[in-house]
mmCIF file of C-alpha atoms in Angstrom:
data_model
loop_
_atom_site.group_PDB
_atom_site.id
_atom_site.type_symbol
_atom_site.label_atom_id
_atom_site.label_comp_id
_atom_site.label_asym_id
_atom_site.label_seq_id
_atom_site.Cartn_x
_atom_site.Cartn_y
_atom_site.Cartn_z
ATOM 1 C CA MET B 24 -10.500 -15.313 5.976
ATOM 2 C CA PRO B 25 -12.045 -13.718 9.104
ATOM 3 C CA ALA B 26 -10.275 -10.710 10.607
ATOM 4 C CA GLU B 27 -9.380 -12.665 13.749
ATOM 5 C CA SER B 28 -7.571 -15.267 11.610
ATOM 6 C CA VAL B 29 -5.517 -12.568 9.887
ATOM 7 C CA GLN B 30 -4.706 -11.192 13.340
ATOM 8 C CA LYS B 31 -3.420 -14.627 14.344
ATOM 9 C CA LEU B 32 -1.216 -14.688 11.258
ATOM 10 C CA LYS B 33 0.168 -11.300 12.271
ATOM 11 C CA GLU B 34 0.893 -12.557 15.791
ATOM 12 C CA SER B 35 2.579 -15.714 14.469
ATOM 13 C CA TYR B 36 4.612 -13.713 11.982
ATOM 14 C CA THR B 37 5.725 -11.248 14.674
ATOM 15 C CA ALA B 38 6.821 -14.140 16.895
ATOM 16 C CA ALA B 39 8.804 -15.614 13.998
ATOM 17 C CA ILE B 40 10.730 -12.447 13.166
ATOM 18 C CA LEU B 41 11.342 -11.753 16.855
ATOM 19 C CA THR B 42 13.283 -15.006 16.996
ATOM 20 C CA GLY B 43 14.969 -14.309 13.668
ATOM 21 C CA SER B 44 13.418 -17.345 11.990
ATOM 22 C CA ALA B 45 13.102 -16.568 8.285
ATOM 23 C CA GLU B 46 11.825 -20.084 7.604
ATOM 24 C CA GLN B 47 8.985 -19.799 10.109
ATOM 25 C CA ALA B 48 8.095 -16.335 8.853
ATOM 26 C CA GLN B 49 7.817 -17.683 5.316
ATOM 27 C CA ARG B 50 5.654 -20.574 6.533
ATOM 28 C CA VAL B 51 3.242 -18.131 8.173
ATOM 29 C CA ILE B 52 2.855 -16.155 4.947
ATOM 30 C CA ASP B 53 2.479 -19.381 2.949
ATOM 31 C CA GLN B 54 -0.265 -20.475 5.357
ATOM 32 C CA GLY B 55 -2.104 -17.229 4.711
ATOM 33 C CA LEU B 56 -1.812 -17.616 0.950
ATOM 34 C CA ALA B 57 -2.998 -21.233 1.156
ATOM 35 C CA ALA B 58 -6.018 -20.074 3.169
ATOM 36 C CA GLY B 59 -6.978 -17.645 0.407
ATOM 37 C CA VAL B 60 -5.711 -14.393 1.922
ATOM 38 C CA ILE B 61 -4.771 -12.095 -0.955
ATOM 39 C CA PRO B 62 -1.152 -10.896 -1.146
ATOM 40 C CA SER B 63 -2.019 -7.243 -0.579
ATOM 41 C CA LYS B 64 -3.874 -8.095 2.629
ATOM 42 C CA LEU B 65 -0.897 -10.080 3.926
ATOM 43 C CA TYR B 66 1.395 -7.204 2.984
ATOM 44 C CA LEU B 67 -0.712 -4.530 4.688
ATOM 45 C CA GLU B 68 -2.251 -6.417 7.620
ATOM 46 C CA VAL B 69 0.492 -8.881 8.548
ATOM 47 C CA LEU B 70 3.924 -7.661 7.418
ATOM 48 C CA MET B 71 3.503 -3.930 8.001
ATOM 49 C CA PRO B 72 1.834 -4.111 11.465
ATOM 50 C CA ALA B 73 4.378 -6.702 12.597
ATOM 51 C CA GLN B 74 7.224 -4.440 11.579
ATOM 52 C CA VAL B 75 5.619 -1.470 13.353
ATOM 53 C CA ASP B 76 5.326 -3.658 16.450
ATOM 54 C CA ILE B 77 9.032 -4.543 16.253
ATOM 55 C CA GLY B 78 9.915 -0.871 15.918
ATOM 56 C CA ALA B 79 7.833 0.037 18.955
ATOM 57 C CA ARG B 80 9.506 -2.699 21.003
ATOM 58 C CA TRP B 81 12.918 -1.426 19.950
ATOM 59 C CA HIS B 82 12.035 2.108 21.091
ATOM 60 C CA ARG B 83 10.918 0.689 24.462
ATOM 61 C CA GLY B 84 14.199 -1.188 24.822
ATOM 62 C CA GLU B 85 12.553 -4.606 24.570
ATOM 63 C CA VAL B 86 14.343 -5.540 21.341
ATOM 64 C CA THR B 87 18.047 -5.205 20.592
ATOM 65 C CA ILE B 88 19.436 -3.545 17.461
ATOM 66 C CA PRO B 89 20.510 -6.926 15.983
ATOM 67 C CA GLN B 90 17.008 -8.317 16.606
ATOM 68 C CA GLU B 91 15.416 -5.290 14.927
ATOM 69 C CA HIS B 92 17.765 -5.558 11.955
ATOM 70 C CA ILE B 93 17.208 -9.279 11.361
ATOM 71 C CA ALA B 94 13.440 -8.787 11.681
ATOM 72 C CA THR B 95 13.642 -6.012 9.083
ATOM 73 C CA GLN B 96 15.657 -8.165 6.683
ATOM 74 C CA ILE B 97 13.169 -11.028 6.989
ATOM 75 C CA THR B 98 10.260 -8.674 6.340
ATOM 76 C CA LEU B 99 12.005 -7.171 3.312
ATOM 77 C CA ARG B 100 12.349 -10.682 1.883
ATOM 78 C CA GLU B 101 8.649 -11.397 2.412
ATOM 79 C CA VAL B 102 7.742 -7.976 1.019
ATOM 80 C CA ALA B 103 9.680 -8.830 -2.135
ATOM 81 C CA ARG B 104 7.849 -12.166 -2.427
ATOM 82 C CA LEU B 105 4.423 -10.598 -2.095
ATOM 83 C CA ARG B 106 5.347 -7.677 -4.359
ATOM 84 C CA GLY B 107 5.866 -10.170 -7.159
ATOM 85 C CA MET B 108 2.298 -11.396 -6.705
ATOM 86 C CA LEU B 109 0.651 -7.971 -6.959
ATOM 87 C CA LYS B 110 -0.948 -7.070 -10.269
ATOM 88 C CA THR B 111 -0.272 -3.698 -11.854
ATOM 89 C CA ARG B 112 -3.010 -1.503 -13.262
ATOM 90 C CA LEU B 113 -2.802 0.298 -16.593
ATOM 91 C CA LYS B 114 -0.074 2.933 -16.675
ATOM 92 C CA LEU B 115 -1.172 6.410 -15.595
ATOM 93 C CA GLY B 116 1.654 8.281 -17.297
ATOM 94 C CA LEU B 117 2.710 9.818 -13.977
ATOM 95 C CA LYS B 118 6.060 9.632 -12.203
ATOM 96 C CA ALA B 119 6.704 9.492 -8.461
ATOM 97 C CA VAL B 120 9.905 9.622 -6.429
ATOM 98 C CA VAL B 121 9.757 7.943 -3.011
ATOM 99 C CA SER B 122 12.375 8.025 -0.249
ATOM 100 C CA SER B 123 13.110 8.704 3.393
ATOM 101 C CA VAL B 124 14.461 12.126 4.366
ATOM 102 C CA GLU B 125 18.128 12.784 4.858
ATOM 103 C CA GLY B 126 19.335 11.184 8.079
ATOM 104 C CA ASP B 127 16.466 8.695 8.286
ATOM 105 C CA GLN B 128 17.515 5.044 8.057
ATOM 106 C CA HIS B 129 13.944 3.668 8.167
ATOM 107 C CA PHE B 130 12.317 2.972 4.837
ATOM 108 C CA ILE B 131 9.881 0.024 4.968
ATOM 109 C CA GLY B 132 6.852 2.330 5.140
ATOM 110 C CA ALA B 133 8.158 4.250 2.129
ATOM 111 C CA GLN B 134 8.761 0.944 0.363
ATOM 112 C CA ALA B 135 5.107 -0.008 0.879
ATOM 113 C CA VAL B 136 3.900 3.309 -0.562
ATOM 114 C CA ALA B 137 6.218 2.863 -3.548
ATOM 115 C CA ASP B 138 4.961 -0.676 -4.162
ATOM 116 C CA PHE B 139 1.294 0.288 -4.080
ATOM 117 C CA LEU B 140 1.864 3.286 -6.319
ATOM 118 C CA VAL B 141 3.424 0.885 -8.840
ATOM 119 C CA VAL B 142 0.355 -1.343 -8.524
ATOM 120 C CA ASP B 143 -1.788 1.715 -9.215
ATOM 121 C CA GLY B 144 0.028 2.382 -12.494
ATOM 122 C CA TRP B 145 2.630 4.974 -11.484
ATOM 123 C CA GLU B 146 6.216 4.964 -12.704
ATOM 124 C CA VAL B 147 8.072 4.957 -9.395
ATOM 125 C CA ASP B 148 11.674 5.598 -8.447
ATOM 126 C CA PHE B 149 12.160 4.208 -4.950
ATOM 127 C CA LEU B 150 15.415 5.662 -3.621
ATOM 128 C CA GLY B 151 15.399 4.050 -0.180
ATOM 129 C CA ALA B 152 16.684 5.575 3.055
ATOM 130 C CA ASP B 153 18.704 8.661 3.972
ATOM 131 C CA ILE B 154 18.652 10.603 0.703
ATOM 132 C CA PRO B 155 20.510 13.935 1.002
ATOM 133 C CA THR B 156 18.318 16.915 0.175
ATOM 134 C CA ASP B 157 20.926 18.427 -2.148
ATOM 135 C CA HIS B 158 20.801 15.202 -4.196
ATOM 136 C CA MET B 159 17.038 14.761 -4.002
ATOM 137 C CA ILE B 160 16.216 18.148 -5.546
ATOM 138 C CA PRO B 161 18.198 17.810 -8.812
ATOM 139 C CA TYR B 162 17.160 14.166 -9.161
ATOM 140 C CA THR B 163 13.476 15.085 -8.882
ATOM 141 C CA LYS B 164 13.933 17.834 -11.469
ATOM 142 C CA GLU B 165 15.819 15.541 -13.840
ATOM 143 C CA ARG B 166 13.179 12.831 -13.601
ATOM 144 C CA GLY B 167 10.300 15.243 -14.127
ATOM 145 C CA ALA B 168 8.454 13.737 -11.167
ATOM 146 C CA HIS B 169 4.807 14.654 -10.696
ATOM 147 C CA LEU B 170 4.842 13.502 -7.067
ATOM 148 C CA VAL B 171 7.421 13.162 -4.298
ATOM 149 C CA CYS B 172 6.585 10.945 -1.325
ATOM 150 C CA VAL B 173 8.782 11.435 1.725
ATOM 151 C CA SER B 174 8.974 9.355 4.887
ATOM 152 C CA CYS B 175 10.153 10.823 8.192
ATOM 153 C CA SER B 176 10.284 8.520 11.215
ATOM 154 C CA LEU B 177 11.871 10.828 13.808
ATOM 155 C CA THR B 178 10.513 14.145 15.081
ATOM 156 C CA THR B 179 14.074 15.477 15.155
ATOM 157 C CA LEU B 180 14.123 15.164 11.363
ATOM 158 C CA VAL B 181 10.906 17.125 10.768
ATOM 159 C CA PRO B 182 12.904 20.331 10.042
ATOM 160 C CA VAL B 183 14.814 18.387 7.377
ATOM 161 C CA ALA B 184 11.520 17.323 5.793
ATOM 162 C CA LYS B 185 10.257 20.909 5.943
ATOM 163 C CA ASP B 186 13.388 22.185 4.196
ATOM 164 C CA LEU B 187 13.058 19.497 1.525
ATOM 165 C CA VAL B 188 9.463 20.493 0.790
ATOM 166 C CA ALA B 189 10.439 24.175 0.634
ATOM 167 C CA GLN B 190 13.205 23.434 -1.871
ATOM 168 C CA LEU B 191 10.939 21.252 -4.000
ATOM 169 C CA ARG B 192 8.500 24.177 -4.196
ATOM 170 C CA LYS B 193 11.231 26.293 -5.818
ATOM 171 C CA LEU B 194 11.658 23.980 -8.798
ATOM 172 C CA PRO B 195 10.497 25.391 -12.169
ATOM 173 C CA GLU B 196 7.827 22.681 -12.319
ATOM 174 C CA PRO B 197 7.352 21.758 -8.656
ATOM 175 C CA PRO B 198 5.923 18.304 -7.938
ATOM 176 C CA LYS B 199 3.163 17.609 -5.482
ATOM 177 C CA VAL B 200 4.510 16.393 -2.149
ATOM 178 C CA MET B 201 3.126 13.767 0.223
ATOM 179 C CA ILE B 202 4.596 13.156 3.675
ATOM 180 C CA GLY B 203 4.310 10.219 6.041
ATOM 181 C CA GLY B 204 6.162 8.338 8.728
ATOM 182 C CA ALA B 205 6.242 7.579 12.425
ATOM 183 C CA ALA B 206 7.152 11.174 13.315
ATOM 184 C CA PHE B 207 3.583 12.222 12.556
ATOM 185 C CA ILE B 208 1.560 9.342 14.014
ATOM 186 C CA ASN B 209 0.562 11.150 17.198
ATOM 187 C CA GLN B 210 1.364 14.672 16.025
ATOM 188 C CA PRO B 211 -0.526 15.376 12.782
ATOM 189 C CA VAL B 212 0.019 19.104 13.301
ATOM 190 C CA LEU B 213 3.693 18.487 12.452
ATOM 191 C CA ALA B 214 2.643 17.212 9.031
ATOM 192 C CA GLN B 215 0.843 20.498 8.408
ATOM 193 C CA GLU B 216 3.916 22.453 9.450
ATOM 194 C CA VAL B 217 6.020 20.625 6.871
ATOM 195 C CA GLY B 218 3.844 22.162 4.151
ATOM 196 C CA ALA B 219 3.169 19.047 2.090
ATOM 197 C CA ASP B 220 0.111 18.681 -0.155
ATOM 198 C CA ALA B 221 -1.015 15.509 1.607
ATOM 199 C CA PHE B 222 -0.214 13.323 4.597
ATOM 200 C CA SER B 223 -0.769 9.600 5.056
ATOM 201 C CA ASN B 224 0.691 6.648 6.930
ATOM 202 C CA ASP B 225 -1.488 4.147 5.072
ATOM 203 C CA PRO B 226 -0.307 2.883 1.647
ATOM 204 C CA GLN B 227 -3.839 2.416 0.299
ATOM 205 C CA GLU B 228 -4.912 5.875 1.411
ATOM 206 C CA ALA B 229 -1.662 7.260 0.014
ATOM 207 C CA VAL B 230 -2.555 5.935 -3.451
ATOM 208 C CA ILE B 231 -5.932 7.683 -3.353
ATOM 209 C CA LEU B 232 -4.394 10.923 -2.079
ATOM 210 C CA ALA B 233 -1.692 10.733 -4.759
ATOM 211 C CA ARG B 234 -4.365 10.642 -7.441
ATOM 212 C CA GLN B 235 -6.271 13.473 -5.787
ATOM 213 C CA VAL B 236 -3.367 15.891 -5.407
ATOM 214 C CA CYS B 237 -2.263 15.201 -8.988
ATOM 215 C CA GLY B 238 -5.769 15.903 -10.285
ATOM 216 C CA ILE B 239 -6.752 12.482 -11.591
ATOM 217 C CA LEU B 240 -9.372 11.630 -8.991
ATOM 218 C CA ASN B 241 -12.257 14.050 -8.618
ATOM 219 C CA PRO B 242 -16.083 13.908 -8.256
ATOM 220 C CA GLU B 243 -16.505 13.817 -12.038
ATOM 221 C CA ASN B 244 -14.493 10.661 -12.613
ATOM 222 C CA SER B 245 -14.534 8.952 -9.213
ATOM 223 C CA LEU B 246 -17.742 6.954 -9.887
ATOM 224 C CA GLY B 247 -16.360 5.545 -13.103
ATOM 225 C CA LEU B 248 -13.089 4.723 -11.383
ATOM 226 C CA PHE B 249 -14.964 2.988 -8.549
ATOM 227 C CA LEU B 250 -17.024 0.888 -10.967
ATOM 228 C CA ARG B 251 -13.948 -0.139 -12.969
ATOM 229 C CA LYS B 252 -12.037 -1.017 -9.793
ATOM 230 C CA LEU B 253 -14.960 -3.022 -8.410
ATOM 231 C CA GLY B 254 -15.408 -4.808 -11.732
ATOM 232 C CA HIS B 255 -11.734 -5.712 -11.822
ATOM 233 C CA SER B 256 -11.959 -6.988 -8.248
ATOM 234 C CA VAL B 257 -14.983 -9.186 -9.016
ATOM 235 C CA HIS B 258 -13.253 -10.578 -12.098
ATOM 236 C CA GLU B 259 -9.997 -11.327 -10.276
ATOM 237 C CA TYR B 260 -11.678 -12.977 -7.285
ATOM 238 C CA ARG B 261 -13.924 -15.016 -9.579
ATOM 239 C CA LYS B 262 -10.817 -16.339 -11.343
ATOM 240 C CA ILE B 263 -9.096 -17.033 -8.006
ATOM 241 C CA ARG B 264 -12.138 -19.047 -6.909
ATOM 242 C CA GLY B 265 -12.228 -20.911 -10.232
ATOM 243 C CA LEU B 266 -15.776 -19.807 -11.084
ATOM 244 C CA SER B 267 -17.312 -19.020 -14.457
ATOM 245 C CA GLN B 268 -19.576 -15.982 -14.794
ATOM 246 C CA GLN B 269 -22.553 -18.321 -14.949
ATOM 247 C CA GLU B 270 -21.512 -20.107 -11.754
ATOM 248 C CA LEU B 271 -21.022 -16.811 -9.936
ATOM 249 C CA ALA B 272 -24.382 -15.605 -11.203
ATOM 250 C CA ALA B 273 -26.096 -18.732 -9.872
ATOM 251 C CA THR B 274 -24.343 -18.534 -6.494
ATOM 252 C CA SER B 275 -25.069 -14.829 -6.055
ATOM 253 C CA ASP B 276 -28.621 -14.984 -7.460
ATOM 254 C CA LEU B 277 -27.731 -12.401 -10.099
ATOM 255 C CA ASP B 278 -27.989 -12.510 -13.897
ATOM 256 C CA ARG B 279 -24.910 -13.581 -15.891
ATOM 257 C CA ALA B 280 -25.207 -10.544 -18.172
ATOM 258 C CA TYR B 281 -25.325 -8.377 -15.031
ATOM 259 C CA ILE B 282 -22.112 -10.024 -13.765
ATOM 260 C CA SER B 283 -20.451 -9.366 -17.126
ATOM 261 C CA ALA B 284 -21.446 -5.692 -17.055
ATOM 262 C CA VAL B 285 -20.131 -5.347 -13.492
ATOM 263 C CA GLU B 286 -16.793 -6.904 -14.434
ATOM 264 C CA HIS B 287 -16.447 -4.470 -17.333
ATOM 265 C CA GLY B 288 -17.185 -1.479 -15.068
ATOM 266 C CA LYS B 289 -20.348 -0.673 -17.033
ATOM 267 C CA GLN B 290 -22.950 -1.429 -14.377
ATOM 268 C CA ASN B 291 -24.195 0.837 -11.611
ATOM 269 C CA ILE B 292 -24.534 -1.466 -8.644
ATOM 270 C CA SER B 293 -26.470 -1.425 -5.386
ATOM 271 C CA ILE B 294 -24.984 -2.234 -2.001
ATOM 272 C CA GLY B 295 -27.291 -5.249 -1.935
ATOM 273 C CA ALA B 296 -25.753 -6.634 -5.124
ATOM 274 C CA ILE B 297 -22.253 -5.950 -3.768
ATOM 275 C CA ALA B 298 -23.181 -7.900 -0.623
ATOM 276 C CA LYS B 299 -24.436 -10.831 -2.723
ATOM 277 C CA LEU B 300 -21.253 -10.919 -4.765
ATOM 278 C CA ALA B 301 -19.068 -10.717 -1.667
ATOM 279 C CA LYS B 302 -20.944 -13.602 -0.041
ATOM 280 C CA ALA B 303 -20.757 -15.716 -3.201
ATOM 281 C CA LEU B 304 -17.000 -15.112 -3.376
ATOM 282 C CA ASN B 305 -16.553 -15.896 0.337
ATOM 283 C CA LEU B 306 -15.382 -12.357 1.093
ATOM 284 C CA SER B 307 -16.359 -9.500 3.320
ATOM 285 C CA ILE B 308 -17.754 -6.442 1.519
ATOM 286 C CA GLU B 309 -14.616 -4.558 2.570
ATOM 287 C CA GLU B 310 -12.335 -7.166 0.981
ATOM 288 C CA LEU B 311 -14.285 -7.037 -2.278
ATOM 289 C CA LEU B 312 -14.157 -3.242 -2.369
ATOM 290 C CA ILE B 313 -10.440 -3.154 -1.567
ATOM 291 C CA GLY B 314 -9.797 -5.309 -4.606
ATOM 292 C CA ALA B 315 -7.892 -8.411 -5.539
ATOM 293 C CA ASN B 316 -4.806 -6.516 -6.718
ATOM 294 C CA TYR B 317 -4.720 -4.084 -3.794
#
């Protein structure tokens, strides 16, 4: 689906949740699915931007607290629906704890990061909003978390996030820490002051950074990871389109054995071949590279 069509879905979805219509919101998402938009794209490019838009309107006084709350509840329902459609990768053997900082009632962004870490193969404990620091520290230690992801939506709570990071550093086996949230959107320097290992407000980027800071994505293994991810994406989209390897080979003007090697992550591939596969699968190159389960 063209980018402008996804934008229209986002606009229609925003209008639906602004009026508190859960039924219309569901219809918009169902329309996207019926048009072939993958669940992860609807999650990241329709639900999340719409919710950010609602939050911005609330801050400007254009939306009441009840309107913001009903919009959030509708989005959480749609998030849960799409979450059930996402496919999980092989387990990484790594644990992550995800939450909002103490005093922060906003958690949808943290929820998205938690969901996409699960898709990436992490074992994730999503604790939700407003987790007291003096509870977060012993819980993280008890769980043996390799990574803690913290969301902070208000600049007034940045000192709380900074204190949390400092206390996590004092653990006998301190986890890596990633920070995100609306507090840092226009003030990235604040993220540096918190002292986290990484900062991101994008769930897909957060997954990559999580692997990097935990040492499982580096120049030595990144090519192999890319080829396996691309191969999985080609395989999944081919199945979604109902094509055999031979049919995809004929449509893309590539050899069937070549397609098989790509799907198994065994084939170095040129950008030209990626473009052919994307066209044959009725995708943009970006959509193919993002992946069917992302």
